[in-house]
Short mmCIF file of C-alpha atoms in Angstrom, two decimals:
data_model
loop_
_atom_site.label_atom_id
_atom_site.label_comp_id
_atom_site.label_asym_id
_atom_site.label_seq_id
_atom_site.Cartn_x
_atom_site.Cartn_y
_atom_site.Cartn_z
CA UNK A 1 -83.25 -18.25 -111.57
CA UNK A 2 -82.13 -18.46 -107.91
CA UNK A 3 -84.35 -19.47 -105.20
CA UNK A 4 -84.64 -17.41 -102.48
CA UNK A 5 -85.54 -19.53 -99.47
CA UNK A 6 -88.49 -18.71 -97.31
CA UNK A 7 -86.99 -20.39 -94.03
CA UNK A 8 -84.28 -21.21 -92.17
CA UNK A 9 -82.54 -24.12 -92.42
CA UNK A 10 -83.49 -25.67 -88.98
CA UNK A 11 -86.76 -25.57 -89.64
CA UNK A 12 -87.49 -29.03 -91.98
CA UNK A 13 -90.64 -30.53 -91.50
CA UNK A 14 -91.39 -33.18 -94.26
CA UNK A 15 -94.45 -33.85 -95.06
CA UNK A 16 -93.58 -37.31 -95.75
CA UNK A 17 -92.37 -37.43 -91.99
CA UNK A 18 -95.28 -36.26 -89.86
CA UNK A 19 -97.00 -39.42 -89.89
CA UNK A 20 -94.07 -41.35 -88.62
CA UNK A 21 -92.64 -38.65 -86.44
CA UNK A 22 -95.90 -39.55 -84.50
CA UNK A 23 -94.85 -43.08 -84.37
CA UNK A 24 -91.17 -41.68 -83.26
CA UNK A 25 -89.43 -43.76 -85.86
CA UNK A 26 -88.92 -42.13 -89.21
CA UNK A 27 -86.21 -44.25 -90.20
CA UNK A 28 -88.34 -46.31 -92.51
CA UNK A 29 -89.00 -43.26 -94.27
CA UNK A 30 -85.66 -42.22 -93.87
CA UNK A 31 -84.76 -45.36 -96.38
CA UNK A 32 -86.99 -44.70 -99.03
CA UNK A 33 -86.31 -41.16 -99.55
CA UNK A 34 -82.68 -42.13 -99.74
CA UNK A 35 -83.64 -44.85 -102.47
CA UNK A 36 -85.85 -42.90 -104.29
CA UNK A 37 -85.18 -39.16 -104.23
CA UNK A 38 -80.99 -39.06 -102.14
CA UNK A 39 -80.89 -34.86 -103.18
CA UNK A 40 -84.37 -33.60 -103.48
CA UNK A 41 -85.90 -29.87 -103.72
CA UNK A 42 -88.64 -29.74 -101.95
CA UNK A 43 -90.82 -26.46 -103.28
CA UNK A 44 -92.55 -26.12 -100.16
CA UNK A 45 -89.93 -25.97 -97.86
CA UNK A 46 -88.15 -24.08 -100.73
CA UNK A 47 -84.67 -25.90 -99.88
CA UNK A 48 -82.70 -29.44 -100.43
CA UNK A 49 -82.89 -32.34 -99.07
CA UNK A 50 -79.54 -34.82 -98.79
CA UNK A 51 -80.63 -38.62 -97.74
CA UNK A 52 -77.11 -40.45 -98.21
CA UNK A 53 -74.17 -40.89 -96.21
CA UNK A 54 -71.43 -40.31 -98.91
CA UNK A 55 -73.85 -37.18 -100.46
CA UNK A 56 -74.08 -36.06 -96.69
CA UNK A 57 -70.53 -36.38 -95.88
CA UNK A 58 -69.84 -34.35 -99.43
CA UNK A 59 -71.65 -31.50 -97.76
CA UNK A 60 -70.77 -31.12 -94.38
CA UNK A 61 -66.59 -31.35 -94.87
CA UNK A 62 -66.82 -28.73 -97.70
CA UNK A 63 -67.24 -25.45 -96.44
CA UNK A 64 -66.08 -23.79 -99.28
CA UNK A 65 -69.02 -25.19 -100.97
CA UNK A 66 -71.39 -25.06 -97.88
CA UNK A 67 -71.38 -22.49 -95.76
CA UNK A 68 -72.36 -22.36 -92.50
CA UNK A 69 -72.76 -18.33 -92.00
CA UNK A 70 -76.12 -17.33 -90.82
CA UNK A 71 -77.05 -13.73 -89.18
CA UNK A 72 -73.45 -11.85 -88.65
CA UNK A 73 -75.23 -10.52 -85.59
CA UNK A 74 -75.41 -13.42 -83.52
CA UNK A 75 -72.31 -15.41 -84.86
CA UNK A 76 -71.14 -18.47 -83.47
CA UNK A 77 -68.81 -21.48 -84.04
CA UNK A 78 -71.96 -22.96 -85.53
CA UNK A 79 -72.30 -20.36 -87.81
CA UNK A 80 -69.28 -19.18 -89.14
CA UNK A 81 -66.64 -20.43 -91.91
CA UNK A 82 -63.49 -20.13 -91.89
CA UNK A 83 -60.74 -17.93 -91.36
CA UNK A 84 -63.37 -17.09 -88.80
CA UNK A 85 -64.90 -20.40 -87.40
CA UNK A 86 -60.70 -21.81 -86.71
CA UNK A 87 -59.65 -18.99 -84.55
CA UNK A 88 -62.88 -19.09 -82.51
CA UNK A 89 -62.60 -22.77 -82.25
CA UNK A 90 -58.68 -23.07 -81.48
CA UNK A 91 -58.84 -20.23 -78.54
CA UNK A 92 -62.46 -22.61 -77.42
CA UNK A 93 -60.31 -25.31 -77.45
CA UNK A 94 -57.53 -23.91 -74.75
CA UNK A 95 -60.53 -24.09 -72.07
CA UNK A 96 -61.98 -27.67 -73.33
CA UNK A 97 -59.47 -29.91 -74.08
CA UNK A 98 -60.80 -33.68 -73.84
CA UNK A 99 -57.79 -34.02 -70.80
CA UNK A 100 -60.01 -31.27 -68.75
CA UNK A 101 -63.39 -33.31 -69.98
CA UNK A 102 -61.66 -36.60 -68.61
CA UNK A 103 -60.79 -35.37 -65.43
CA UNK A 104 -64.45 -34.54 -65.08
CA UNK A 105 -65.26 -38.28 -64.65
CA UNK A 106 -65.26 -38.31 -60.91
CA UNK A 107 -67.71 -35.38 -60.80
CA UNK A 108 -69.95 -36.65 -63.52
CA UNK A 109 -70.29 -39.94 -61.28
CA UNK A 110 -70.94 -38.49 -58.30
CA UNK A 111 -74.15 -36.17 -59.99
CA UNK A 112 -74.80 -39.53 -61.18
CA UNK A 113 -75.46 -40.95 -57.96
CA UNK A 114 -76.83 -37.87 -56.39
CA UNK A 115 -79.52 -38.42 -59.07
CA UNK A 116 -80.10 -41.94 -59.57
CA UNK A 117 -79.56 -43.49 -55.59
CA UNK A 118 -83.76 -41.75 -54.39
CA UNK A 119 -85.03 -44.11 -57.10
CA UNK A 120 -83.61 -47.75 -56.33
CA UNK A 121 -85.91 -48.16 -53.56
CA UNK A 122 -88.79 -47.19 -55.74
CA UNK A 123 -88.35 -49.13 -58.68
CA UNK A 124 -89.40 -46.73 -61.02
CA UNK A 125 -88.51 -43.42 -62.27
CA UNK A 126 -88.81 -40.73 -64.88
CA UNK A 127 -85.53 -41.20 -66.86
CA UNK A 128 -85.68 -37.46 -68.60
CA UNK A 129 -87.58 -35.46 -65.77
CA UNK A 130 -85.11 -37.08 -62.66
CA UNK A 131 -81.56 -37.69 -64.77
CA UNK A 132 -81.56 -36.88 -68.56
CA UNK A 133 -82.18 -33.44 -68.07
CA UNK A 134 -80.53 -32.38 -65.17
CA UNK A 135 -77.41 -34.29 -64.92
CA UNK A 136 -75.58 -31.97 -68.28
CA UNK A 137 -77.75 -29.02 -66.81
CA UNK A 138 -75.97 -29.82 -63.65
CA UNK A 139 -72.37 -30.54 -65.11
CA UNK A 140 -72.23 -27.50 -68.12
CA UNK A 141 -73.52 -24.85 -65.39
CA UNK A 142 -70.78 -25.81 -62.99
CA UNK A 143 -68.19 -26.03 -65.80
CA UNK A 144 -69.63 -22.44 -66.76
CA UNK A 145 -69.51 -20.96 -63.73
CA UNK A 146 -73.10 -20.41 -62.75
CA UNK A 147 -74.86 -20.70 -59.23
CA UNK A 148 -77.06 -24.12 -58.75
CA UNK A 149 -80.15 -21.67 -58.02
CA UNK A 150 -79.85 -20.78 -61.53
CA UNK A 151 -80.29 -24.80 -63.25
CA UNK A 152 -84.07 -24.20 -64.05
CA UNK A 153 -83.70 -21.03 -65.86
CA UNK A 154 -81.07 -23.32 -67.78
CA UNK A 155 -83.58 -25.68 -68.34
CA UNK A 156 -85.65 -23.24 -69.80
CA UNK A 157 -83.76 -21.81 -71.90
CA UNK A 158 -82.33 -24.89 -73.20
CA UNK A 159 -85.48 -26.03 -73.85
CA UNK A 160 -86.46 -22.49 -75.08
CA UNK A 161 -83.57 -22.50 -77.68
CA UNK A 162 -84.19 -25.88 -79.61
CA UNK A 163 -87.94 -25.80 -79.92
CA UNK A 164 -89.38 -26.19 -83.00
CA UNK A 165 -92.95 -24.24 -84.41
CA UNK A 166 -96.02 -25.36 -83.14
CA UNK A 167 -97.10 -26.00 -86.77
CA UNK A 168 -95.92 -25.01 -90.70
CA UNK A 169 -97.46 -21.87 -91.38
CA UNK A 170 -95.48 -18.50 -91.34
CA UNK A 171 -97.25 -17.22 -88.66
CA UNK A 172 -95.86 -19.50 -86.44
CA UNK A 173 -92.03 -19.46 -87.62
CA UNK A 174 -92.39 -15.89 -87.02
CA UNK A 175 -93.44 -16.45 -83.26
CA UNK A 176 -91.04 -19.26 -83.14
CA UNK A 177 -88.01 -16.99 -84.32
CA UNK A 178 -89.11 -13.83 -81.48
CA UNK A 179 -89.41 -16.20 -78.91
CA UNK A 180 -86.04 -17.50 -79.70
CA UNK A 181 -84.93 -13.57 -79.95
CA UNK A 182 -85.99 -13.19 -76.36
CA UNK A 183 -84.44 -15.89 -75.19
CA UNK A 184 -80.90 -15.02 -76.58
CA UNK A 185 -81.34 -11.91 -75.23
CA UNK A 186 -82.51 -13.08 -71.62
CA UNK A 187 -79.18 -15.48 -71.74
CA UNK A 188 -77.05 -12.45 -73.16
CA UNK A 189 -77.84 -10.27 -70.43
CA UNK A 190 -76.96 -13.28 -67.88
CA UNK A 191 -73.88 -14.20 -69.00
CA UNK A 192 -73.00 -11.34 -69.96
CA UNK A 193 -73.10 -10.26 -65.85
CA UNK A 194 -71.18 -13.38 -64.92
CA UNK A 195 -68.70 -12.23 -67.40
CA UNK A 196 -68.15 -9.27 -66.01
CA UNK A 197 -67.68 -10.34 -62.27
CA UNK A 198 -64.88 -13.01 -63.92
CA UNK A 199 -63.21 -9.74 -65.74
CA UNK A 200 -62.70 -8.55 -61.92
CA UNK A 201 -62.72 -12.00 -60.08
CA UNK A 202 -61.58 -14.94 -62.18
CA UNK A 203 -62.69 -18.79 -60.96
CA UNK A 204 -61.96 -21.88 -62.30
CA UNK A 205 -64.44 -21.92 -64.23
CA UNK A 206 -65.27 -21.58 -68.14
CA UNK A 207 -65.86 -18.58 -68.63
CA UNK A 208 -63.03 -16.92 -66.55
CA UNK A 209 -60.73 -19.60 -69.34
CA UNK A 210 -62.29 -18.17 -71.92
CA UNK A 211 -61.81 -14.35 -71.27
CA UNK A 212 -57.76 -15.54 -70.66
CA UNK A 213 -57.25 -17.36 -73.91
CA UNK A 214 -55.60 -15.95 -76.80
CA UNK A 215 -53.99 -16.90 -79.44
CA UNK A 216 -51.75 -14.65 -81.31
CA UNK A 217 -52.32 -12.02 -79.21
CA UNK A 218 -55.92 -12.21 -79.60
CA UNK A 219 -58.77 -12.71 -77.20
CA UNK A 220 -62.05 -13.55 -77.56
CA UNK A 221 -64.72 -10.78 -77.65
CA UNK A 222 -67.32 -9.74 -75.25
CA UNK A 223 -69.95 -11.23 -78.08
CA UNK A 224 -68.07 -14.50 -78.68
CA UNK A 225 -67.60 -16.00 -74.99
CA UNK A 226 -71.49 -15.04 -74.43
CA UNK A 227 -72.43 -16.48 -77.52
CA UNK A 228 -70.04 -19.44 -77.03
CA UNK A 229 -71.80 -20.05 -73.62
CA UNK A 230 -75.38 -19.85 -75.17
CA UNK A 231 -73.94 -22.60 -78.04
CA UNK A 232 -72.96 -24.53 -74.75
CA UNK A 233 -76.21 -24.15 -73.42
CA UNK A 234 -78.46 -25.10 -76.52
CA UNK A 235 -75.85 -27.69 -77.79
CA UNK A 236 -74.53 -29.61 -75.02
CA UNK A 237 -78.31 -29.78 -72.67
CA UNK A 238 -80.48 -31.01 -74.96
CA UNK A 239 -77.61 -33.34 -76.91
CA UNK A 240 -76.66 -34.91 -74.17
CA UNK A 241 -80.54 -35.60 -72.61
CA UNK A 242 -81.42 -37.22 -75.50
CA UNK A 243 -78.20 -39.24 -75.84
CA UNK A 244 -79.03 -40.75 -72.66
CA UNK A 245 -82.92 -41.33 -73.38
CA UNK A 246 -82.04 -42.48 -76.34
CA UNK A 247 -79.47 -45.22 -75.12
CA UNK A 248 -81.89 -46.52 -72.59
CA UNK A 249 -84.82 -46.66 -74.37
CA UNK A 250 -82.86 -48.61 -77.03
CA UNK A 251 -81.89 -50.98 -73.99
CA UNK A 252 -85.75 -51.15 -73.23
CA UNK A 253 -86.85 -52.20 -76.70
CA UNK A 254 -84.55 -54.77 -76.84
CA UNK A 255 -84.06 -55.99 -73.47
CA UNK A 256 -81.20 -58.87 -74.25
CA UNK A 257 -78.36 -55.95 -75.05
CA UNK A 258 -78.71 -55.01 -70.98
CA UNK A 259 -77.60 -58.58 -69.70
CA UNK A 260 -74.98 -57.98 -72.40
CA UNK A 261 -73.44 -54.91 -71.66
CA UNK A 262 -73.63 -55.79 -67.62
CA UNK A 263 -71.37 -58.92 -68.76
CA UNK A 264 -69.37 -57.26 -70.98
CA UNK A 265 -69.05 -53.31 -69.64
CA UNK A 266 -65.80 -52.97 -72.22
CA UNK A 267 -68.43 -52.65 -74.70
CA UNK A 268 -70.32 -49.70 -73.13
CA UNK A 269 -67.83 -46.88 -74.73
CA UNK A 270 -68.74 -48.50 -78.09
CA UNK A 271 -72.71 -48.70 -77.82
CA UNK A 272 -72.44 -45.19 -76.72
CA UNK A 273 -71.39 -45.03 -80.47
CA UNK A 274 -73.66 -47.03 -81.82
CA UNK A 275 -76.60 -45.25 -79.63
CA UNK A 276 -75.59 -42.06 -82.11
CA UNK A 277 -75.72 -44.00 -85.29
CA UNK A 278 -78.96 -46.09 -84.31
CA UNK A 279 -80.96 -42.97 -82.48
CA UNK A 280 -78.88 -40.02 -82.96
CA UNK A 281 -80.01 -36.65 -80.95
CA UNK A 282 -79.49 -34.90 -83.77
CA UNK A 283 -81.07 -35.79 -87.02
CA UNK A 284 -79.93 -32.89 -89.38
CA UNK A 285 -77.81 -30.35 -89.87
CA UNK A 286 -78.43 -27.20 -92.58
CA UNK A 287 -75.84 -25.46 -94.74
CA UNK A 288 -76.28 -22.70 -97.52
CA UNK A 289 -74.84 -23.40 -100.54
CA UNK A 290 -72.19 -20.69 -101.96
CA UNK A 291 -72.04 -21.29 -105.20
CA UNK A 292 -73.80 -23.75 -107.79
CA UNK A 293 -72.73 -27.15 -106.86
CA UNK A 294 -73.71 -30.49 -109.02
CA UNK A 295 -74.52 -33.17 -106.21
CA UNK A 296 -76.09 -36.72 -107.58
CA UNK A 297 -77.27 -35.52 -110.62
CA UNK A 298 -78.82 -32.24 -109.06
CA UNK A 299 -77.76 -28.89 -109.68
CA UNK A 300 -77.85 -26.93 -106.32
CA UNK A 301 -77.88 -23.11 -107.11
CA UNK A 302 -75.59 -20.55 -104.43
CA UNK A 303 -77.77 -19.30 -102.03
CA UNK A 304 -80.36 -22.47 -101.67
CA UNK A 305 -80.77 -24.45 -98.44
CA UNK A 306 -79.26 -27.78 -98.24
CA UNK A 307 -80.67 -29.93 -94.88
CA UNK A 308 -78.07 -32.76 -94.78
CA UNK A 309 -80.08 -35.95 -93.13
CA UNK A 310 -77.59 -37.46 -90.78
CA UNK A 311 -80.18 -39.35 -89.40
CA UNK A 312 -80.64 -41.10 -92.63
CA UNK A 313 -76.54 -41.27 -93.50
CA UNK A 314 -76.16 -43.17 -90.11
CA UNK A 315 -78.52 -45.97 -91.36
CA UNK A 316 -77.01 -46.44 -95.00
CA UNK A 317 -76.42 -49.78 -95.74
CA UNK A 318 -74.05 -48.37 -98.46
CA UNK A 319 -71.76 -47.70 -95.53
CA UNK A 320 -72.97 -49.18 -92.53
CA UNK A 321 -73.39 -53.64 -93.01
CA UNK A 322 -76.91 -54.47 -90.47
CA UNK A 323 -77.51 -50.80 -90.82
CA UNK A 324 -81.17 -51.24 -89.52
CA UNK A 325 -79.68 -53.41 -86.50
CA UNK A 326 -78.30 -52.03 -82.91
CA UNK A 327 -74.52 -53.60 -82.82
CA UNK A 328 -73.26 -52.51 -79.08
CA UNK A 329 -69.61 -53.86 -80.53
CA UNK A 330 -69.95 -52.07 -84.05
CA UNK A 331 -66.23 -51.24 -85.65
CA UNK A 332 -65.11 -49.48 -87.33
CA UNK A 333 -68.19 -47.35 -86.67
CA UNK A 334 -68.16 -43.73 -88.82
CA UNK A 335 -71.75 -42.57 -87.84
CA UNK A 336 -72.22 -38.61 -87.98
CA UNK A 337 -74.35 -38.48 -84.91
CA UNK A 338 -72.16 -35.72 -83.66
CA UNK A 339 -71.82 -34.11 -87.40
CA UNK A 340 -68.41 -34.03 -89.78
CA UNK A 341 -65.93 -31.75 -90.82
CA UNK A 342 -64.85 -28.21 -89.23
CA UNK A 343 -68.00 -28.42 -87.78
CA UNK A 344 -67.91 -31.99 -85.74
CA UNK A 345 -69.52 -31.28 -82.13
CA UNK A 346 -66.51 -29.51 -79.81
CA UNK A 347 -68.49 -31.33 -76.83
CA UNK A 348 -68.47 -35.22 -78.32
CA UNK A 349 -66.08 -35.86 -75.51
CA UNK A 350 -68.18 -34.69 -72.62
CA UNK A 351 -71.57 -35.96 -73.75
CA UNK A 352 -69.93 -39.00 -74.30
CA UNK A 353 -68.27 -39.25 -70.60
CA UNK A 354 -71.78 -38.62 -69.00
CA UNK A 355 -73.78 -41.27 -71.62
CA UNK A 356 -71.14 -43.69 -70.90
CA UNK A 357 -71.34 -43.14 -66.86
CA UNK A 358 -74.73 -43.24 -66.67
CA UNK A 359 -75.10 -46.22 -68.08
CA UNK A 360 -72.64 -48.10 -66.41
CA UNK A 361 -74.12 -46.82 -63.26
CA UNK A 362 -78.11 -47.64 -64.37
CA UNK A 363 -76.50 -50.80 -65.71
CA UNK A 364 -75.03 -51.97 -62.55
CA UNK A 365 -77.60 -51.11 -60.19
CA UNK A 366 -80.97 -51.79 -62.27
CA UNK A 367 -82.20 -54.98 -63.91
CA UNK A 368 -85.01 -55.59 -66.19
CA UNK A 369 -84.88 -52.04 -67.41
CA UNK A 370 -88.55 -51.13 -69.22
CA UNK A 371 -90.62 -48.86 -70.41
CA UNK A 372 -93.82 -48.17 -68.11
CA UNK A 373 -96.29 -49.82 -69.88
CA UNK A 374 -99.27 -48.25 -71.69
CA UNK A 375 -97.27 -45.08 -72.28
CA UNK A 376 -97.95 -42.87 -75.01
CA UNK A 377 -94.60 -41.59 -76.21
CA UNK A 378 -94.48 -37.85 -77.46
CA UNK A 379 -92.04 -36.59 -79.56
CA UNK A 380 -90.04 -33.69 -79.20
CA UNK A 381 -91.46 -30.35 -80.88
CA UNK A 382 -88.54 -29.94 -83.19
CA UNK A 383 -87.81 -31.29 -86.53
CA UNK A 384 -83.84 -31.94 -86.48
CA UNK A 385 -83.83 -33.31 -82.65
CA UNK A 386 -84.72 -37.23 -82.70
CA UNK A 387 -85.91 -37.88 -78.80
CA UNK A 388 -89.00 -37.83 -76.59
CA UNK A 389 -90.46 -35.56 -74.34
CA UNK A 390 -90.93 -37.91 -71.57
CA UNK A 391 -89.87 -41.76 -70.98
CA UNK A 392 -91.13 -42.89 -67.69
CA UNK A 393 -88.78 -46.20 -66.87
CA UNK A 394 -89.61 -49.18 -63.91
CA UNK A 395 -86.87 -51.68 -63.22
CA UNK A 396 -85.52 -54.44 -60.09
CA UNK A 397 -83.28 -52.80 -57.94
CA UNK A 398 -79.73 -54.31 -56.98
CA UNK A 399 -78.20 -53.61 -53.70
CA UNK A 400 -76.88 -50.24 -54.35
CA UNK A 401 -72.97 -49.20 -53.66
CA UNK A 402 -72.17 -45.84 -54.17
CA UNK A 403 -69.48 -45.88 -56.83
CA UNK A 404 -66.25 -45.09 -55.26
CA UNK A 405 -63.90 -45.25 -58.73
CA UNK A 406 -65.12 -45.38 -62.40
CA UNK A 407 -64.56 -49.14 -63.92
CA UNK A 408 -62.65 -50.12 -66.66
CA UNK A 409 -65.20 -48.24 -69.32
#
């Protein structure tokens, strides 16, 4: 008999996980769930649970098996298969191609330094609050097309987008899911203005590339570029913030990779990479299964829930040698920090560019990066996002030089 699941597939708390979650490091747990149990049911959840990297990769590059599809309604790249999901990601792909990311660069440094230069003289800051957050708020609402009075309501509704329930009754996941409902809407109605003055007054700017692509004679519809934007929004903010929290607070803990990477900055690009195996943003990724599929020894019926733990694959010795250890020069490095398949993150490239310039630019002009002490860490409220809510740094200055050029990263 099938299993109808109860919830959707974002919403995985393990109750396994909620005592380490507090401790901000289930990895441990992670690794013995992937010993013990690699495809579980779990009967609460009422859904599957994948623990291993070759298991995970098995279900996120077959989408014939695992479908993506959620509520027609309020389709996206995210959740569509194909035919569908190729011709909404090739006519994405004529407005962000990783040679219009690249030529970004200069920008992306200069928000850099508009955000970072207040705090050298201070010696402290709060890394999320003051450059985390805003810097992709900053970048994805100019390469949108949206006014700069308008980067808090982002904020918002970034934040608004990814929460998770406040706890793991139905009563909450019910509130969670019509807050989320009025949020979509809020951002429908917005974008869906800008759109319109584009249709009459094209920019360069996202959104006016978007309503000009085509493929085939085709366009994208009213409902896709708003819905693209909103996938933008949710996706690339609160990727990219914890990306960057994640990569210095990895530098904080252990303090010797800084002296390091300022001696060796060639190796930034590939502890960027390393940052999403070792602390990826992104921790899971669910899938409905369309028909009955036999995966290590369990039989997953169509129609169940399968959460695919990428945040365990990433730390599988099976594929990874020192999988528990941060390697800033790791190669070849196949982590799925950014996902796999049809599916793999459409803006890798850009949260890559602003990880990597930030922390060339932190690494060059801070030393003796740390953690204020006596701070209580706090996760975030959200059981497939792997970051904090806050991470208060203090550090000693060097003489700061605006950066004119980017270096050789």
């Amino acid at each position: 008999m099938n299993r109808a699941p109860r919830k959707y597939a974002n919403y995985i708390p393990i109750r396994e996980l909620e005592a380490v979650e507090q401790q901000l490091l289930p990895f441990q747990v992670y690794a013995e769930l992937r010993e013990n149990t690699p495809v579980r049911y779990d009967n609460h959840r009422e859904c599957w649970d994948v623990f291993r990297y070759e298991d995970v990769q098995y279900v996120l590059k077959n989408p014939k098996l695992f479908s993506s599809e959620r509520d027609r309604a309020n389709a996206s790249m995210l959740t569509t298969d194909p035919p569908k999901h190729k011709q909404l990601r090739d006519l994405v792909n004529q407005a962000f191609t990783p040679r219009a990311i690249e030529a970004l660069a200069p920008r992306i440094q200069e928000i850099a330094d508009e955000l970072l230069t207040p705090h050298f003289s201070e010696g402290h800051m709060r890394l999320i609050d003051d450059l985390a957050t805003p810097l992709p708020v900053i970048v994805i609402a100019e390469l949108i097309g949206v006014p700069a009075s308008d980067r808090q309501k982002f904020k918002d509704w970034s934040d608004a987008l990814v929460k998770g329930a406040r706890d793991d009754s139905d009563e909450a996941f019910q509130e969670l899911m019509e807050e989320k409902k009025r949020n979509q809407q809020e951002l429908a109605s917005y974008f869906t203005a800008i759109m319109e003055e584009r249709r009459q007054r094209p920019e360069d700017d996202l959104i006016s590339l978007l309503l000009a692509a085509e493929i085939e004679g085709e366009k994208l519809t009213a409902e896709e570029v708003v819905g693209f934007c909103i996938l933008l929004l949710a996706a690339g903010n609160e990727t990219t913030t914890n990306l960057i929290t994640n990569a210095v607070r990895i530098l904080s803990e252990q303090p010797e990779l800084q002296q390091q990477l300022r001696e060796h900055p060639e190796l930034i690009p590939t502890a960027v990479e390393e940052t999403l195996r070792y602390y990826p943003p992104i921790v899971a990724i669910g899938r409905i299964a369309k028909e009955n599929v036999e995966l290590n020894g369990q039989t997953i019926q169509a129609g169940e829930q399968v959460i695919s733990w990428v945040g365990s694959a990433n730390r599988d010795s099976a594929q990874f040698d020192q999988a528990e250890k941060f390697v800033p020069d790791r190669k070849p490095n196949r982590h799925m920090g950014f996902g796999f398949g049809i599916h793999f993150c459409l803006g890798a490239p850009l949260a890559r560019l602003e990880a990597r310039v930030v922390l060339q630019t932190m690494l060059r002009q801070m030393e003796d990066i740390q953690l204020v002490p006596e701070t209580v860490l706090q996760p975030i409220q959200s059981a497939f996002v792997f970051g904090v809510k806050e991470y208060p740094i203090q550090f000693t200055s060097s003489i700061y030089k605006p950066s004119d050029t980017m270096n050789q990263c």
